[in-house]
mmCIF file of C-alpha atoms in Angstrom:
data_model
loop_
_atom_site.group_PDB
_atom_site.id
_atom_site.type_symbol
_atom_site.label_atom_id
_atom_site.label_comp_id
_atom_site.label_asym_id
_atom_site.label_seq_id
_atom_site.Cartn_x
_atom_site.Cartn_y
_atom_site.Cartn_z
ATOM 1 C CA MET D 93 15.963 91.831 -54.967
ATOM 2 C CA ARG D 94 17.515 93.186 -51.602
ATOM 3 C CA SER D 95 16.454 90.306 -48.781
ATOM 4 C CA LEU D 96 17.326 87.567 -51.745
ATOM 5 C CA THR D 97 21.097 89.347 -51.423
ATOM 6 C CA VAL D 98 20.416 89.367 -47.751
ATOM 7 C CA ALA D 99 19.388 85.820 -47.268
ATOM 8 C CA ARG D 100 22.067 84.747 -49.357
ATOM 9 C CA VAL D 101 24.905 86.819 -47.561
ATOM 10 C CA SER D 102 23.739 85.367 -44.442
ATOM 11 C CA LEU D 103 23.783 82.049 -46.436
ATOM 12 C CA LEU D 104 27.577 81.922 -47.222
ATOM 13 C CA ALA D 105 28.865 83.271 -44.101
ATOM 14 C CA ALA D 106 26.779 80.323 -41.785
ATOM 15 C CA MET D 107 28.478 78.179 -45.031
ATOM 16 C CA SER D 108 31.971 78.085 -42.289
ATOM 17 C CA ALA D 109 30.393 77.468 -39.414
ATOM 18 C CA PHE D 110 27.565 75.324 -40.811
ATOM 19 C CA LEU D 111 30.940 72.976 -42.274
ATOM 20 C CA GLY D 112 32.320 72.936 -38.650
ATOM 21 C CA GLY D 113 30.144 70.549 -37.602
ATOM 22 C CA CYS D 114 26.555 71.202 -36.427
ATOM 23 C CA GLY D 115 26.781 67.359 -34.146
ATOM 24 C CA ASP D 116 22.863 65.682 -34.630
ATOM 25 C CA SER D 117 20.560 66.565 -32.481
ATOM 26 C CA GLY D 118 19.264 63.259 -33.133
ATOM 27 C CA LYS D 119 15.482 64.501 -33.368
ATOM 28 C CA ALA D 120 13.481 63.225 -36.497
ATOM 29 C CA THR D 121 11.810 65.877 -38.064
ATOM 30 C CA GLY D 122 8.364 64.728 -39.775
ATOM 31 C CA ALA D 123 5.447 65.760 -41.481
ATOM 32 C CA ASN D 124 3.687 65.853 -38.256
ATOM 33 C CA THR D 125 6.149 67.770 -36.154
ATOM 34 C CA SER D 126 7.155 70.847 -34.940
ATOM 35 C CA THR D 127 10.770 72.160 -35.144
ATOM 36 C CA ARG D 128 11.474 75.401 -33.337
ATOM 37 C CA GLY D 129 15.131 77.333 -32.664
ATOM 38 C CA VAL D 130 16.674 80.595 -33.066
ATOM 39 C CA ILE D 131 18.958 81.130 -36.439
ATOM 40 C CA ALA D 132 21.115 83.512 -38.261
ATOM 41 C CA SER D 133 20.979 81.734 -42.073
ATOM 42 C CA ALA D 134 18.735 79.594 -43.883
ATOM 43 C CA SER D 135 21.793 76.858 -43.754
ATOM 44 C CA ASP D 136 21.617 76.930 -40.015
ATOM 45 C CA CYS D 137 17.785 75.248 -40.215
ATOM 46 C CA ALA D 138 20.333 72.263 -42.049
ATOM 47 C CA SER D 139 19.984 70.361 -38.628
ATOM 48 C CA PHE D 140 16.616 70.007 -38.683
ATOM 49 C CA GLY D 141 16.009 67.652 -41.098
ATOM 50 C CA PRO D 142 15.824 66.945 -44.667
ATOM 51 C CA GLY D 143 14.641 69.618 -47.022
ATOM 52 C CA ALA D 144 14.453 71.931 -43.862
ATOM 53 C CA VAL D 145 16.789 74.511 -45.770
ATOM 54 C CA ASP D 146 14.361 75.525 -48.533
ATOM 55 C CA ALA D 147 10.862 75.703 -45.515
ATOM 56 C CA CYS D 148 13.234 77.315 -43.946
ATOM 57 C CA ALA D 149 15.291 79.960 -46.313
ATOM 58 C CA GLU D 150 10.867 80.998 -47.581
ATOM 59 C CA ALA D 151 9.565 81.720 -44.101
ATOM 60 C CA ILE D 152 13.224 83.699 -43.826
ATOM 61 C CA GLU D 153 12.033 86.087 -46.967
ATOM 62 C CA ARG D 154 8.714 86.891 -45.201
ATOM 63 C CA ALA D 155 10.434 88.007 -41.987
ATOM 64 C CA VAL D 156 13.499 90.279 -44.145
ATOM 65 C CA THR D 157 10.256 91.374 -45.583
ATOM 66 C CA GLN D 158 8.670 92.082 -42.622
ATOM 67 C CA HIS D 159 12.172 93.491 -41.098
ATOM 68 C CA GLU D 160 12.141 96.031 -43.485
ATOM 69 C CA ALA D 161 8.668 97.123 -42.731
ATOM 70 C CA THR D 162 9.384 98.223 -39.656
ATOM 71 C CA VAL D 163 9.267 101.197 -38.340
ATOM 72 C CA ALA D 164 12.630 104.046 -38.989
ATOM 73 C CA HIS D 165 13.623 106.864 -37.747
ATOM 74 C CA ASN D 166 14.989 109.690 -39.075
ATOM 75 C CA ASN D 167 18.616 109.993 -37.843
ATOM 76 C CA ILE D 168 20.678 107.375 -35.658
ATOM 77 C CA GLU D 169 20.746 109.147 -32.677
ATOM 78 C CA SER D 170 16.790 108.895 -32.325
ATOM 79 C CA CYS D 171 17.199 105.201 -33.409
ATOM 80 C CA GLU D 172 19.926 104.377 -30.706
ATOM 81 C CA SER D 173 18.108 106.252 -28.467
ATOM 82 C CA ALA D 174 15.064 103.692 -29.183
ATOM 83 C CA ALA D 175 17.175 100.411 -29.355
ATOM 84 C CA GLY D 176 21.117 101.182 -27.550
ATOM 85 C CA ALA D 177 23.838 102.386 -28.849
ATOM 86 C CA GLY D 178 25.034 100.172 -31.831
ATOM 87 C CA ARG D 179 22.226 98.456 -32.459
ATOM 88 C CA CYS D 180 20.647 100.440 -35.518
ATOM 89 C CA GLU D 181 21.383 100.068 -39.339
ATOM 90 C CA ARG D 182 20.638 102.159 -42.255
ATOM 91 C CA ALA D 183 17.896 101.478 -44.526
ATOM 92 C CA ALA D 184 17.480 101.924 -48.203
ATOM 93 C CA SER D 185 14.951 104.508 -47.755
ATOM 94 C CA GLY D 186 18.100 106.327 -45.586
ATOM 95 C CA LYS D 187 16.594 106.021 -42.730
ATOM 96 C CA TYR D 188 17.739 104.210 -39.421
ATOM 97 C CA ARG D 189 15.814 100.506 -37.808
ATOM 98 C CA VAL D 190 16.827 98.220 -35.635
ATOM 99 C CA ARG D 191 19.708 95.686 -37.114
ATOM 100 C CA LEU D 192 17.824 92.370 -38.105
ATOM 101 C CA SER D 193 20.138 90.149 -35.432
ATOM 102 C CA ALA D 194 18.721 86.320 -35.760
ATOM 103 C CA PHE D 195 15.418 84.705 -36.960
ATOM 104 C CA LEU D 196 12.823 82.736 -34.890
ATOM 105 C CA VAL D 197 12.371 79.685 -36.775
ATOM 106 C CA THR D 198 9.242 77.152 -36.134
ATOM 107 C CA LEU D 199 8.601 74.541 -38.693
ATOM 108 C CA GLY D 200 5.889 72.007 -39.494
ATOM 109 C CA GLY D 201 2.612 73.174 -40.862
ATOM 110 C CA SER D 202 3.519 76.348 -42.423
ATOM 111 C CA PRO D 203 7.339 77.562 -41.834
ATOM 112 C CA ARG D 204 7.695 80.576 -40.328
ATOM 113 C CA ALA D 205 10.564 82.844 -38.979
ATOM 114 C CA GLU D 206 10.009 86.033 -37.466
ATOM 115 C CA PRO D 207 13.344 88.448 -36.897
ATOM 116 C CA LEU D 208 14.742 88.823 -34.340
ATOM 117 C CA TYR D 209 17.066 92.279 -32.627
ATOM 118 C CA PRO D 210 20.042 92.029 -30.731
ATOM 119 C CA ALA D 211 18.798 91.279 -27.048
ATOM 120 C CA PRO D 212 19.446 94.382 -24.114
ATOM 121 C CA ALA D 213 22.529 95.388 -23.359
ATOM 122 C CA GLY D 214 24.273 92.180 -21.011
ATOM 123 C CA THR D 215 21.691 90.149 -22.092
ATOM 124 C CA VAL D 216 23.297 86.871 -24.407
ATOM 125 C CA GLY D 217 20.578 86.325 -26.922
ATOM 126 C CA PHE D 218 18.008 88.287 -29.122
ATOM 127 C CA VAL D 219 14.745 90.011 -28.820
ATOM 128 C CA THR D 220 11.209 89.980 -30.748
ATOM 129 C CA ALA D 221 9.443 92.600 -32.622
ATOM 130 C CA ASN D 222 6.833 92.372 -29.505
ATOM 131 C CA LYS D 223 9.744 93.228 -26.801
ATOM 132 C CA THR D 224 9.997 89.225 -25.461
ATOM 133 C CA THR D 225 13.371 88.355 -24.716
ATOM 134 C CA LEU D 226 15.088 85.552 -25.678
ATOM 135 C CA ALA D 227 18.410 84.054 -23.542
ATOM 136 C CA ALA D 228 20.687 81.495 -24.874
ATOM 137 C CA SER D 229 21.032 80.604 -21.570
ATOM 138 C CA ASP D 230 17.167 79.401 -21.649
ATOM 139 C CA HIS D 231 18.141 75.738 -23.395
ATOM 140 C CA SER D 232 13.836 75.255 -23.900
ATOM 141 C CA LEU D 233 15.168 76.864 -26.893
ATOM 142 C CA ALA D 234 17.524 75.510 -29.504
ATOM 143 C CA PHE D 235 20.349 78.350 -31.179
ATOM 144 C CA SER D 236 22.270 77.319 -33.693
ATOM 145 C CA ARG D 237 25.893 77.760 -33.155
ATOM 146 C CA LEU D 238 25.864 80.688 -36.211
ATOM 147 C CA ALA D 239 23.467 82.495 -34.075
ATOM 148 C CA THR D 240 24.842 82.136 -30.440
ATOM 149 C CA SER D 241 28.320 83.258 -31.995
ATOM 150 C CA VAL D 242 25.872 86.188 -33.147
ATOM 151 C CA ALA D 243 24.385 86.997 -30.266
ATOM 152 C CA GLU D 244 27.996 86.672 -27.342
ATOM 153 C CA ALA D 245 29.301 89.289 -30.046
ATOM 154 C CA GLN D 246 26.159 91.456 -29.660
ATOM 155 C CA ALA D 247 26.783 90.891 -26.000
ATOM 156 C CA ALA D 248 30.653 91.522 -25.827
ATOM 157 C CA SER D 249 30.344 94.908 -27.854
ATOM 158 C CA ASN D 250 27.762 96.099 -25.272
ATOM 159 C CA VAL D 251 29.536 95.459 -22.282
ATOM 160 C CA LYS D 252 32.299 97.042 -23.285
ATOM 161 C CA GLY D 253 30.129 100.077 -24.153
ATOM 162 C CA LYS D 254 31.241 99.893 -27.925
ATOM 163 C CA LYS D 255 29.151 102.562 -30.214
ATOM 164 C CA ARG D 256 30.136 100.387 -33.615
ATOM 165 C CA SER D 257 28.282 97.941 -35.583
ATOM 166 C CA MET D 258 29.902 94.721 -35.247
ATOM 167 C CA PHE D 259 28.923 94.266 -39.030
#
């Protein structure tokens, strides 16, 4: 299944960043608490506490499925006109859609994840499918190190006006 492969590749890519040390937030995650953050892979959830990686992986699978069902454009030009240069990917169907960049994950109760996409040019962060911007500079929402790196790379690419994908 393609979405499972995407999650596994994301997991492997994040392992090097994770093994470099994510630090300890000092927050205990209990069964009745809700933890929310922007991540780029399921392994980023390890800092949320024991068992969080499995819950994250399941939530991310659902978010990838949601992403794969997004509106597709017939050609790259149409997609980039709507989303911006270098922000689109080719789907298995041959159509184009905005590139999936990260996830907004909420753990506690029923874990859920929402697909996130590149932010508007010059913004270090991501946008939701509803066009809500989540800026890395907004400290009310935790960004994993890997998610921050992805957001910074996308913002730098947009500032330079490059049309190529970073992946």
